[in-house]
Short mmCIF file of C-alpha atoms in Angstrom, two decimals:
data_model
loop_
_atom_site.label_atom_id
_atom_site.label_comp_id
_atom_site.label_asym_id
_atom_site.label_seq_id
_atom_site.Cartn_x
_atom_site.Cartn_y
_atom_site.Cartn_z
CA MET A 636 0.00 0.00 0.00
CA ASP A 637 1.35 3.36 -0.96
CA THR A 638 1.91 5.98 1.74
CA ALA A 639 0.42 9.37 0.89
CA LEU A 640 2.58 12.43 1.68
CA PRO A 641 1.20 15.83 2.49
CA LEU A 642 0.81 18.16 -0.40
CA GLY A 643 3.47 20.58 0.58
CA GLN A 644 5.89 17.86 1.43
CA GLY A 645 5.33 16.11 -1.85
CA GLU A 646 5.72 19.23 -3.78
CA SER A 647 8.93 20.01 -1.97
CA SER A 648 10.27 16.61 -2.61
CA SER A 649 9.44 16.82 -6.29
CA LEU A 650 11.05 20.25 -6.45
CA LEU A 651 14.18 19.00 -4.75
CA ALA A 652 14.30 15.98 -6.96
CA ALA A 653 14.09 18.14 -10.03
CA LEU A 654 16.97 20.41 -8.94
CA PRO A 655 20.59 19.65 -9.56
CA PRO A 656 22.68 18.63 -6.46
CA ALA A 657 24.48 21.99 -6.11
CA ALA A 658 21.18 23.80 -6.10
CA GLU A 659 19.90 21.59 -3.30
CA TRP A 660 22.75 22.65 -1.02
CA ALA A 661 22.22 26.30 -1.85
CA LEU A 662 18.55 26.08 -1.11
CA LEU A 663 19.27 24.24 2.14
CA THR A 664 21.65 26.96 3.17
CA VAL A 665 19.06 29.60 2.45
CA ALA A 666 16.54 27.71 4.50
CA ILE A 667 18.90 27.44 7.40
CA VAL A 668 19.71 31.13 7.25
CA ALA A 669 16.07 31.96 7.00
CA SER A 670 15.35 29.84 10.02
CA ALA A 671 18.16 31.51 12.02
CA ALA A 672 16.90 34.93 11.00
CA ALA A 673 13.44 33.99 12.14
CA VAL A 674 14.80 32.86 15.50
CA VAL A 675 16.82 36.05 15.89
CA ALA A 676 13.80 38.13 14.94
CA THR A 677 11.67 36.29 17.42
CA VAL A 678 14.23 36.85 20.21
CA ALA A 679 14.58 40.53 19.28
CA ALA A 680 10.81 40.98 19.31
CA ARG A 681 10.58 39.39 22.69
CA ARG A 682 13.38 41.62 24.01
CA ALA A 683 11.71 44.70 22.51
CA ARG A 684 8.44 43.78 24.13
CA ALA A 685 10.26 43.27 27.49
CA GLU A 686 12.07 46.58 27.17
CA THR A 687 8.80 48.27 26.26
CA ARG A 688 7.16 46.78 29.28
CA ARG A 689 10.14 47.89 31.43
CA MET A 690 10.04 51.44 30.05
CA ASP A 691 6.31 51.52 30.56
CA ALA A 692 6.85 50.47 34.18
CA ILE A 693 9.57 53.10 34.67
CA ALA A 694 7.42 55.79 33.12
CA GLY A 695 4.49 54.76 35.25
CA GLY A 696 6.58 54.97 38.46
CA ALA A 697 7.93 58.40 37.59
CA ILE A 698 4.46 59.64 36.88
CA ASP A 699 3.32 58.29 40.25
CA ARG A 700 6.20 60.03 42.02
CA VAL A 701 5.47 63.26 40.21
CA ALA A 702 1.83 62.92 41.17
CA ASP A 703 2.83 62.28 44.81
CA ALA A 704 5.14 65.29 44.76
CA GLU A 705 2.43 67.47 43.31
CA GLN A 706 -0.01 66.21 45.94
CA THR A 707 2.54 66.98 48.70
CA ILE A 708 3.11 70.45 47.26
CA ASP A 709 -0.63 71.03 47.13
CA GLU A 710 -1.02 69.87 50.72
CA MET A 711 1.82 72.10 51.91
CA ALA A 712 0.36 75.03 50.00
CA ALA A 713 -3.01 74.34 51.61
CA ILE A 714 -1.39 74.21 55.06
CA TYR A 715 0.49 77.43 54.33
CA ARG A 716 -2.67 79.17 53.15
CA SER A 717 -4.61 77.84 56.13
CA LEU A 718 -1.89 78.99 58.53
CA VAL A 719 -1.56 82.43 56.96
CA GLU A 720 -5.30 82.93 56.71
CA SER A 721 -5.94 81.78 60.29
CA LEU A 722 -3.35 84.15 61.79
CA PRO A 723 -4.82 86.87 64.03
CA GLN A 724 -2.28 89.22 62.41
CA SER A 725 -2.13 90.82 58.98
CA PHE A 726 0.41 89.21 56.64
CA LEU A 727 1.71 90.50 53.29
CA ARG A 728 4.51 90.25 50.77
CA LYS A 729 5.94 92.85 48.38
CA ASP A 730 8.35 92.73 45.48
CA LEU A 731 11.41 94.91 45.13
CA GLU A 732 9.28 97.75 43.73
CA GLY A 733 6.94 97.72 46.69
CA ARG A 734 4.04 96.03 44.88
CA PHE A 735 1.93 93.58 46.84
CA THR A 736 2.49 89.99 45.70
CA PHE A 737 0.47 88.37 48.48
CA ALA A 738 -1.86 89.43 51.28
CA ASN A 739 -3.94 87.36 53.68
CA GLN A 740 -7.62 87.94 54.06
CA ARG A 741 -7.26 89.89 57.33
CA PHE A 742 -5.06 92.48 55.60
CA CYS A 743 -7.46 92.68 52.67
CA ASP A 744 -10.38 93.17 55.06
CA GLU A 745 -8.51 95.99 56.76
CA LEU A 746 -7.91 97.67 53.40
CA GLY A 747 -11.53 97.08 52.44
CA HIS A 748 -10.64 95.55 49.03
CA PRO A 749 -10.67 91.98 47.69
CA ARG A 750 -7.36 90.23 47.19
CA GLU A 751 -7.40 90.58 43.38
CA GLU A 752 -7.61 94.37 43.78
CA VAL A 753 -4.71 94.41 46.26
CA ILE A 754 -2.19 92.29 44.37
CA GLY A 755 0.00 94.45 42.16
CA LYS A 756 -0.85 97.67 43.99
CA THR A 757 1.40 99.64 46.42
CA ASP A 758 0.97 101.38 49.77
CA PHE A 759 0.34 104.66 47.92
CA ASP A 760 -2.93 103.19 46.57
CA PHE A 761 -4.39 102.65 50.06
CA PHE A 762 -2.70 104.85 52.68
CA PRO A 763 -2.04 108.62 53.08
CA ARG A 764 1.06 109.69 51.21
CA GLY A 765 3.12 110.45 54.30
CA LEU A 766 2.36 107.06 55.83
CA ALA A 767 2.97 105.26 52.52
CA GLU A 768 6.37 106.96 52.16
CA LYS A 769 7.30 105.80 55.67
CA TYR A 770 6.31 102.20 54.83
CA ARG A 771 8.36 102.37 51.65
CA ALA A 772 11.36 103.75 53.55
CA ASP A 773 11.05 100.86 56.03
CA ASP A 774 11.04 98.40 53.12
CA ARG A 775 14.22 99.95 51.67
CA GLU A 776 15.89 99.77 55.08
CA VAL A 777 15.09 96.05 55.37
CA LEU A 778 16.29 95.38 51.80
CA GLU A 779 19.54 97.31 52.26
CA SER A 780 20.41 95.99 55.71
CA ARG A 781 18.94 92.51 55.10
CA ARG A 782 17.88 92.52 58.73
CA MET A 783 14.53 92.22 60.45
CA LEU A 784 12.73 95.43 61.45
CA ASP A 785 10.77 95.07 64.70
CA VAL A 786 9.04 98.27 65.86
CA VAL A 787 5.85 99.60 67.40
CA GLU A 788 4.52 102.47 65.32
CA ARG A 789 1.44 104.54 64.66
CA HIS A 790 -0.79 103.23 61.89
CA VAL A 791 -3.74 104.94 60.22
CA THR A 792 -6.30 102.59 58.68
CA PRO A 793 -8.03 103.45 55.40
CA ARG A 794 -11.07 104.27 57.55
CA GLY A 795 -9.03 106.98 59.31
CA GLU A 796 -8.66 105.14 62.64
CA THR A 797 -5.31 105.67 64.36
CA LEU A 798 -3.81 102.56 65.94
CA HIS A 799 -0.54 101.40 67.44
CA VAL A 800 0.76 98.28 65.67
CA GLN A 801 3.64 95.90 66.26
CA VAL A 802 5.43 95.50 62.89
CA MET A 803 7.96 92.81 61.93
CA LYS A 804 9.46 93.10 58.42
CA THR A 805 12.03 90.69 56.97
CA PRO A 806 13.77 90.34 53.58
CA LEU A 807 12.33 87.73 51.20
CA TYR A 808 14.64 85.43 49.22
CA ALA A 809 14.16 83.16 46.19
CA ALA A 810 15.24 79.51 46.09
CA ASP A 811 18.62 80.49 44.64
CA GLY A 812 19.23 82.98 47.49
CA SER A 813 18.54 86.14 45.52
CA LEU A 814 16.60 88.96 47.14
CA ILE A 815 13.11 89.25 45.68
CA GLY A 816 11.23 91.50 48.10
CA THR A 817 9.98 91.86 51.66
CA GLN A 818 7.38 90.22 53.83
CA ALA A 819 5.69 91.72 56.87
CA ILE A 820 3.39 90.75 59.69
CA PHE A 821 1.73 93.30 61.97
CA TRP A 822 -0.98 93.37 64.61
CA ASP A 823 -2.88 95.85 66.74
CA VAL A 824 -1.22 96.60 70.11
CA THR A 825 -3.16 99.77 70.88
CA ALA A 826 -4.58 98.32 74.10
CA ARG A 827 -1.09 97.33 75.27
CA VAL A 828 0.42 100.71 74.42
CA ARG A 829 -2.37 102.55 76.20
CA ALA A 830 -2.00 100.24 79.18
CA GLU A 831 1.74 101.01 79.26
CA GLU A 832 0.96 104.72 79.07
CA ARG A 833 -1.50 104.36 81.94
CA LEU A 834 1.13 102.37 83.83
CA ARG A 835 3.69 105.15 83.32
CA GLU A 836 1.14 107.72 84.46
CA THR A 837 0.35 105.56 87.46
CA ASN A 838 4.06 105.25 88.24
CA VAL A 839 4.38 109.02 88.12
CA GLU A 840 1.40 109.34 90.45
CA LEU A 841 2.89 106.72 92.76
CA GLU A 842 6.20 108.57 92.80
CA CYS A 843 4.33 111.76 93.70
CA LEU A 844 2.44 109.88 96.40
CA ALA A 845 5.69 108.37 97.67
CA ARG A 846 7.24 111.84 97.88
CA SER A 847 4.14 113.12 99.62
CA GLU A 848 4.20 110.16 101.97
CA HIS A 849 7.87 110.78 102.69
CA GLN A 850 7.15 114.43 103.40
CA ALA A 851 4.20 113.44 105.58
CA HIS A 852 6.40 110.91 107.35
CA GLU A 853 9.03 113.54 108.01
CA ALA A 854 6.35 115.92 109.26
CA LEU A 855 4.98 113.13 111.46
CA LYS A 856 8.45 112.46 112.85
CA GLN A 857 8.87 116.13 113.63
CA ALA A 858 5.43 116.23 115.22
CA GLN A 859 6.21 113.13 117.27
CA SER A 860 9.54 114.60 118.35
CA LEU A 861 7.78 117.82 119.32
CA LEU A 862 5.12 115.84 121.17
CA VAL A 863 7.76 113.89 123.08
CA GLN A 864 9.56 117.12 123.88
CA ASN A 865 6.35 118.75 125.11
CA GLU A 866 5.67 115.75 127.30
CA LYS A 867 9.20 116.00 128.66
CA LEU A 868 8.66 119.63 129.54
CA ALA A 869 5.30 118.77 131.10
CA SER A 870 6.95 116.05 133.19
CA LEU A 871 9.72 118.45 134.10
CA GLY A 872 7.13 120.99 135.21
CA GLN A 873 5.55 118.35 137.40
CA LEU A 874 8.91 117.40 138.88
CA VAL A 875 10.26 120.92 139.19
CA ALA A 876 9.38 121.20 142.90
CA GLY A 877 11.21 117.98 143.70
CA VAL A 878 14.14 118.94 141.49
CA ALA A 879 14.31 122.34 143.17
CA HIS A 880 14.37 120.59 146.53
CA GLU A 881 17.14 118.31 145.31
CA ILE A 882 19.15 121.33 144.25
CA ASN A 883 18.36 123.34 147.39
CA ASN A 884 19.70 120.66 149.75
CA PRO A 885 23.31 120.71 148.49
CA LEU A 886 23.05 124.40 147.68
CA SER A 887 22.11 125.26 151.28
CA PHE A 888 25.07 123.54 152.90
CA VAL A 889 27.39 124.85 150.19
CA SER A 890 26.18 128.35 151.03
CA ASN A 891 26.61 127.74 154.81
CA ASN A 892 30.09 126.32 154.28
CA VAL A 893 31.09 129.29 152.15
CA ALA A 894 29.75 131.69 154.80
CA VAL A 895 31.76 129.92 157.55
CA LEU A 896 34.86 129.88 155.37
CA GLU A 897 34.43 133.55 154.55
CA ARG A 898 34.02 134.51 158.21
CA ASP A 899 36.98 132.53 159.52
CA PHE A 900 39.13 133.26 156.49
CA VAL A 901 39.02 137.04 157.20
CA ASP A 902 40.29 136.49 160.76
CA LEU A 903 42.99 134.13 159.53
CA LEU A 904 44.17 136.64 156.98
CA ARG A 905 44.40 139.29 159.74
CA LEU A 906 46.34 136.88 161.90
CA VAL A 907 48.82 136.29 159.10
CA GLU A 908 49.23 140.03 158.62
CA LEU A 909 50.04 140.54 162.32
CA PHE A 910 52.88 138.03 162.27
CA ALA A 911 54.22 138.73 158.80
CA GLU A 912 54.60 142.45 158.12
CA PRO A 913 55.39 142.89 154.40
CA ASP A 914 57.58 145.97 155.02
CA ASP A 915 59.86 144.30 157.58
CA PRO A 916 59.40 140.48 157.65
CA GLY A 917 62.18 140.04 160.25
CA ARG A 918 60.72 142.45 162.82
CA ALA A 919 59.04 140.81 165.83
CA PRO A 920 55.37 141.79 166.46
CA GLY A 921 54.73 144.32 169.17
CA PRO A 922 52.62 143.86 172.29
CA ALA A 923 49.53 145.24 170.54
CA ALA A 924 49.85 142.82 167.68
CA VAL A 925 50.31 139.93 170.04
CA ALA A 926 47.26 140.91 172.03
CA GLU A 927 45.15 141.22 168.84
CA ALA A 928 46.41 137.87 167.59
CA ALA A 929 45.50 136.24 170.89
CA ALA A 930 41.99 137.67 170.66
CA ILE A 931 41.58 136.35 167.12
CA VAL A 932 42.82 132.88 168.05
CA GLU A 933 40.35 132.75 170.91
CA ARG A 934 37.45 134.07 168.82
CA VAL A 935 37.83 131.73 165.85
CA ASP A 936 39.11 128.71 167.77
CA LEU A 937 42.15 128.40 165.51
CA ARG A 938 42.80 124.70 166.18
CA TYR A 939 39.21 123.78 165.24
CA CYS A 940 39.35 125.96 162.15
CA LEU A 941 42.53 124.39 160.92
CA GLU A 942 41.10 120.90 161.45
CA ASN A 943 37.67 121.76 159.97
CA PHE A 944 38.78 123.65 156.84
CA PRO A 945 39.62 120.56 154.73
CA ARG A 946 36.31 118.97 155.68
CA LEU A 947 34.37 122.14 154.81
CA ILE A 948 36.06 122.35 151.43
CA GLU A 949 35.37 118.68 150.68
CA ARG A 950 31.71 119.00 151.66
CA THR A 951 31.43 122.10 149.52
CA ARG A 952 32.90 120.25 146.58
CA GLU A 953 30.49 117.35 147.16
CA GLY A 954 27.54 119.74 147.19
CA LEU A 955 28.72 121.35 143.96
CA ARG A 956 29.11 117.93 142.37
CA ARG A 957 25.56 117.03 143.37
CA ILE A 958 24.26 120.26 141.87
CA GLU A 959 26.30 119.64 138.74
CA ARG A 960 24.88 116.10 138.46
CA ILE A 961 21.30 117.33 138.84
CA VAL A 962 21.80 120.04 136.25
CA LYS A 963 23.40 117.52 133.89
CA GLU A 964 20.48 115.13 134.33
CA LEU A 965 18.06 117.97 133.69
CA ARG A 966 19.86 118.91 130.50
CA LEU A 967 19.95 115.27 129.40
CA PHE A 968 16.26 114.86 130.12
CA ALA A 969 15.10 118.11 128.53
CA ARG A 970 17.26 118.04 125.39
CA VAL A 971 15.48 118.20 122.04
CA ASP A 972 18.00 116.01 120.22
CA GLU A 973 17.01 112.39 120.77
CA GLY A 974 20.36 111.11 119.52
CA GLU A 975 21.18 108.28 117.18
CA TRP A 976 20.71 104.58 117.63
CA ASN A 977 23.53 103.25 119.79
CA GLU A 978 24.32 100.22 121.89
CA VAL A 979 24.07 101.33 125.52
CA ASP A 980 23.74 99.93 129.02
CA LEU A 981 20.33 101.09 130.21
CA ASN A 982 21.09 100.90 133.94
CA PRO A 983 22.96 104.25 134.26
CA GLY A 984 20.15 106.07 132.47
CA ILE A 985 17.51 104.35 134.63
CA GLU A 986 19.43 105.33 137.75
CA SER A 987 19.60 108.89 136.46
CA SER A 988 15.84 108.90 135.89
CA ILE A 989 15.30 107.63 139.42
CA ASN A 990 17.49 110.42 140.79
CA MET A 991 15.35 112.87 138.85
CA VAL A 992 12.19 111.83 140.67
CA LYS A 993 13.62 111.21 144.13
CA GLY A 994 12.76 114.72 145.29
CA TYR A 995 9.23 114.38 143.91
CA ALA A 996 8.91 110.99 145.62
CA ARG A 997 10.06 112.37 148.98
CA LYS A 998 7.57 115.17 148.67
CA LYS A 999 4.83 112.54 148.15
CA GLY A 1000 6.17 110.35 150.95
CA VAL A 1001 7.05 107.50 148.56
CA GLU A 1002 10.15 105.34 148.80
CA ILE A 1003 11.96 104.29 145.62
CA ALA A 1004 14.07 101.13 145.62
CA MET A 1005 16.42 99.96 142.87
CA GLU A 1006 17.13 96.32 142.01
CA LEU A 1007 19.22 96.73 138.87
CA GLY A 1008 20.69 93.56 137.44
CA ALA A 1009 23.54 93.39 134.96
CA LEU A 1010 22.31 94.15 131.44
CA PRO A 1011 23.90 93.51 128.04
CA PRO A 1012 24.17 96.46 125.62
CA VAL A 1013 20.87 97.26 123.92
CA ARG A 1014 20.64 99.00 120.57
CA CYS A 1015 18.19 101.83 121.18
CA ARG A 1016 17.61 105.54 121.47
CA ALA A 1017 18.60 105.79 125.10
CA ALA A 1018 17.07 109.21 125.74
CA ARG A 1019 13.65 107.99 124.65
CA ILE A 1020 13.82 104.84 126.74
CA HIS A 1021 14.72 106.97 129.77
CA GLN A 1022 11.70 109.12 128.97
CA VAL A 1023 9.51 106.00 129.17
CA VAL A 1024 11.04 104.99 132.52
CA LEU A 1025 10.55 108.49 133.91
CA ASN A 1026 6.89 108.57 132.77
CA LEU A 1027 6.17 105.23 134.41
CA LEU A 1028 8.02 106.22 137.60
CA THR A 1029 6.03 109.43 137.87
CA ASN A 1030 2.76 107.54 137.40
CA ALA A 1031 3.80 104.96 140.00
CA ILE A 1032 4.59 107.69 142.55
CA ASP A 1033 1.24 109.37 141.86
CA ALA A 1034 -0.58 106.05 142.31
CA CYS A 1035 0.94 105.55 145.78
CA GLY A 1036 -0.15 107.35 148.91
CA ASP A 1037 2.00 108.46 151.81
CA GLY A 1038 4.21 105.56 152.81
CA GLY A 1039 4.04 103.94 149.37
CA ARG A 1040 6.87 102.06 147.76
CA VAL A 1041 8.06 101.78 144.16
CA VAL A 1042 10.58 99.16 143.06
CA VAL A 1043 12.52 99.38 139.79
CA ARG A 1044 13.97 96.08 138.57
CA THR A 1045 16.04 95.28 135.49
CA GLY A 1046 17.16 91.94 134.11
CA THR A 1047 17.78 89.91 130.98
CA GLU A 1048 15.40 87.71 129.02
CA ALA A 1049 17.42 84.85 127.58
CA ASP A 1050 14.56 83.32 125.58
CA ALA A 1051 13.67 86.58 123.86
CA MET A 1052 17.30 87.80 123.62
CA GLY A 1053 16.38 91.06 125.25
CA VAL A 1054 16.08 92.97 128.51
CA ARG A 1055 13.19 93.68 130.86
CA VAL A 1056 12.45 96.69 133.05
CA ASP A 1057 9.76 96.30 135.76
CA ILE A 1058 8.28 99.23 137.65
CA ASP A 1059 6.21 98.02 140.62
CA ASP A 1060 4.14 99.95 143.09
CA ASN A 1061 1.84 99.13 145.96
CA GLY A 1062 -0.61 101.88 145.05
CA ALA A 1063 -4.31 101.95 144.24
CA GLY A 1064 -4.21 99.73 141.15
CA ILE A 1065 -6.06 100.21 137.87
CA PRO A 1066 -9.86 99.75 137.76
CA PRO A 1067 -11.03 97.21 135.13
CA GLU A 1068 -13.25 99.74 133.34
CA ILE A 1069 -10.29 101.94 132.30
CA ARG A 1070 -7.65 99.32 131.58
CA GLU A 1071 -8.43 99.21 127.85
CA ARG A 1072 -7.98 102.99 127.62
CA LEU A 1073 -4.65 103.26 129.43
CA PHE A 1074 -2.62 103.94 126.30
CA ASP A 1075 -5.16 106.10 124.49
CA PRO A 1076 -3.88 109.61 123.74
CA PHE A 1077 -5.17 112.33 126.08
CA PHE A 1078 -6.74 109.83 128.45
CA THR A 1079 -5.94 110.64 132.10
CA THR A 1080 -7.42 110.03 135.53
CA LYS A 1081 -5.58 112.95 137.07
CA PRO A 1082 -7.37 116.19 137.92
CA LEU A 1083 -7.67 118.82 135.23
CA GLY A 1084 -4.37 120.63 134.69
CA GLN A 1085 -2.25 117.95 136.38
CA GLY A 1086 -1.87 115.51 133.51
CA THR A 1087 -1.56 115.75 129.71
CA GLY A 1088 -2.90 112.28 129.00
CA LEU A 1089 0.05 111.66 126.67
CA GLY A 1090 2.58 110.01 128.97
CA LEU A 1091 1.55 106.38 128.46
CA SER A 1092 0.60 106.92 124.81
CA ILE A 1093 4.03 108.36 124.02
CA SER A 1094 5.73 105.65 126.09
CA TYR A 1095 3.86 102.96 124.19
CA GLY A 1096 4.87 104.52 120.84
CA ILE A 1097 8.53 104.69 121.89
CA VAL A 1098 8.57 101.04 122.94
CA ARG A 1099 6.91 100.00 119.67
CA GLU A 1100 9.51 102.06 117.80
CA HIS A 1101 12.11 99.76 119.35
CA ASN A 1102 10.07 96.66 118.37
CA GLY A 1103 9.39 96.02 122.04
CA ARG A 1104 6.20 95.64 124.05
CA ILE A 1105 4.64 96.74 127.35
CA GLU A 1106 2.80 94.40 129.70
CA VAL A 1107 0.65 95.59 132.58
CA GLN A 1108 -0.56 93.63 135.59
CA SER A 1109 -2.77 95.30 138.13
CA THR A 1110 -5.09 94.58 141.03
CA VAL A 1111 -7.27 97.28 142.54
CA GLY A 1112 -6.03 98.04 146.06
CA ARG A 1113 -2.80 96.05 145.69
CA GLY A 1114 -0.86 97.93 143.02
CA SER A 1115 0.36 97.55 139.47
CA CYS A 1116 3.40 96.38 137.54
CA PHE A 1117 4.46 97.81 134.20
CA SER A 1118 6.97 95.61 132.35
CA ILE A 1119 8.98 96.95 129.42
CA HIS A 1120 10.41 94.25 127.11
CA LEU A 1121 13.12 95.40 124.69
CA PRO A 1122 15.08 93.26 122.21
CA LEU A 1123 18.85 93.59 122.09
CA GLU A 1124 18.58 94.28 118.36
CA PRO A 1125 15.26 95.82 117.16
CA SER A 1126 15.62 94.44 113.63
CA ARG A 1127 15.68 90.87 115.02
CA SER A 1128 12.97 91.38 117.61
CA PRO A 1129 10.65 88.41 118.25
CA TYR A 1130 7.91 90.94 118.94
CA ALA A 1131 8.30 92.60 115.52
CA ALA A 1132 7.06 89.44 113.76
CA ARG A 1133 3.64 89.72 115.38
CA PRO A 1134 1.13 91.16 112.88
CA PRO A 1135 -0.80 94.25 113.91
CA VAL A 1136 -4.45 93.87 114.83
CA ALA A 1137 -5.54 96.49 112.30
CA ALA A 1138 -3.81 98.92 109.98
CA ALA A 1139 -5.18 102.00 111.71
CA THR A 1140 -5.03 100.59 115.24
CA PRO A 1141 -1.70 99.44 116.71
CA PRO A 1142 -1.70 96.24 118.75
CA ARG A 1143 -2.79 96.86 122.31
CA PRO A 1144 -0.41 96.29 125.22
CA VAL A 1145 -1.13 93.32 127.44
CA VAL A 1146 -3.22 94.46 130.42
CA GLU A 1147 -4.01 91.74 132.93
CA GLU A 1148 -5.64 91.36 136.29
CA ARG A 1149 -2.87 91.00 138.79
CA SER A 1150 -2.66 87.73 140.69
CA PRO A 1151 -3.10 88.28 144.46
CA ASP A 1152 0.13 86.47 145.27
CA ILE A 1153 2.24 88.82 143.12
CA VAL A 1154 4.31 91.34 145.01
CA PRO A 1155 2.66 94.79 144.62
CA THR A 1156 4.08 96.85 141.83
CA THR A 1157 2.88 100.35 139.53
CA SER A 1158 -0.33 102.14 138.73
CA PRO A 1159 -0.30 104.70 135.89
CA GLU A 1160 -2.66 107.60 135.88
CA SER A 1161 -1.60 109.65 132.88
#
């Protein structure tokens, strides 16, 4: 059975059979080349398609990145616009010629024009010429110096309203660093400026008030000093009888001694003349001179005179010293100058004050006793403290009857780092109904004309000036005790830390009912 070949194959075979042998090899070569070319073309096509796909992928990625970048730029621009538009300040930009290239809505609202009418215009299109020229000069300064301008200046709105604005202008640069204009932000600070002006005015008023207060304080100090001085003179007037008595005692025996010395001294001088003639010292006295000398010796009791003269002179000197001491104490007490703050031992001044009132106390029949303990130096105005002691002593003497007794004690207070002065009496005491008024100015229980009512008030003020305090204990019929507590250093006083009861009312001194078992002590009445 014959095998049938496909048509193409048969035809090819017939064609090959019909060709000469050399032609068969040529045709075979062509076929092989054609086949290789087809393979190469196929590979090239595939590579081209792959490269196309790769280029398409690359192009697609770049486009995506560009799209992402554009989206980021749009988002940043939106954020920038949102930030600029939401600012409570006006924001703007200008080119090098002063034309507006950007303005936020707040600035446009202030100008009263939409943004499209603002862009491209200058300050001269919206503001008075003088103000526009100033803004342009500020722009040139920023461009030339390339520094920020930060000022508070007057600004006139297009509506004619004058404001104070805080302005910050800076140079504006392009991406390559070249200068392309200016940008500015400004906001209304009129309220702040006016508040600062009011503050300055208030400061001026406060300075005037401070000067007035200082002048008033100086006047008050002078008035207080005058008041203290008047009280001193009033106390001195009250004590003048006792002081006169104190002076009269030594003065009387000084006068008697001088009279005796004068009498006997004349006879002694005559006796010397009888036995020592100046013309002839070697001549012996005659019988008449001897007889006269004998009479003088008998009359004056020469031996007694010679023995008594030194004693008379010493007693006279003692009397003069006592008078000198009294006068010195009077001058110290009555002086207007209160002196400076110094560290002093209070005991000598207290003793001097006691000596001042001894005559007054004797006149009243009152005994004064001193129990002065050793005291450390106290920083104070000594003359004023002695004034307080003298006032309290006088009141204590007045509170006692005939046979009364006043005791003055001093001592230290270790806990309070200070000293204490107690003035006790066994007088009438202080009735409960007047205890709260003891230190009120012009309050007195003495008869009219015998008390100023300022003694205790001034004393209280002096003690408070030294950051001290006064305590009072009293029992009617048994006496009173006034205690003065003073710190060693007023600036570190434990009493100074206590707040006052009220601004217009100083803290009251402690006034207590005196315990019956306490030794009687002072009762003030002025």
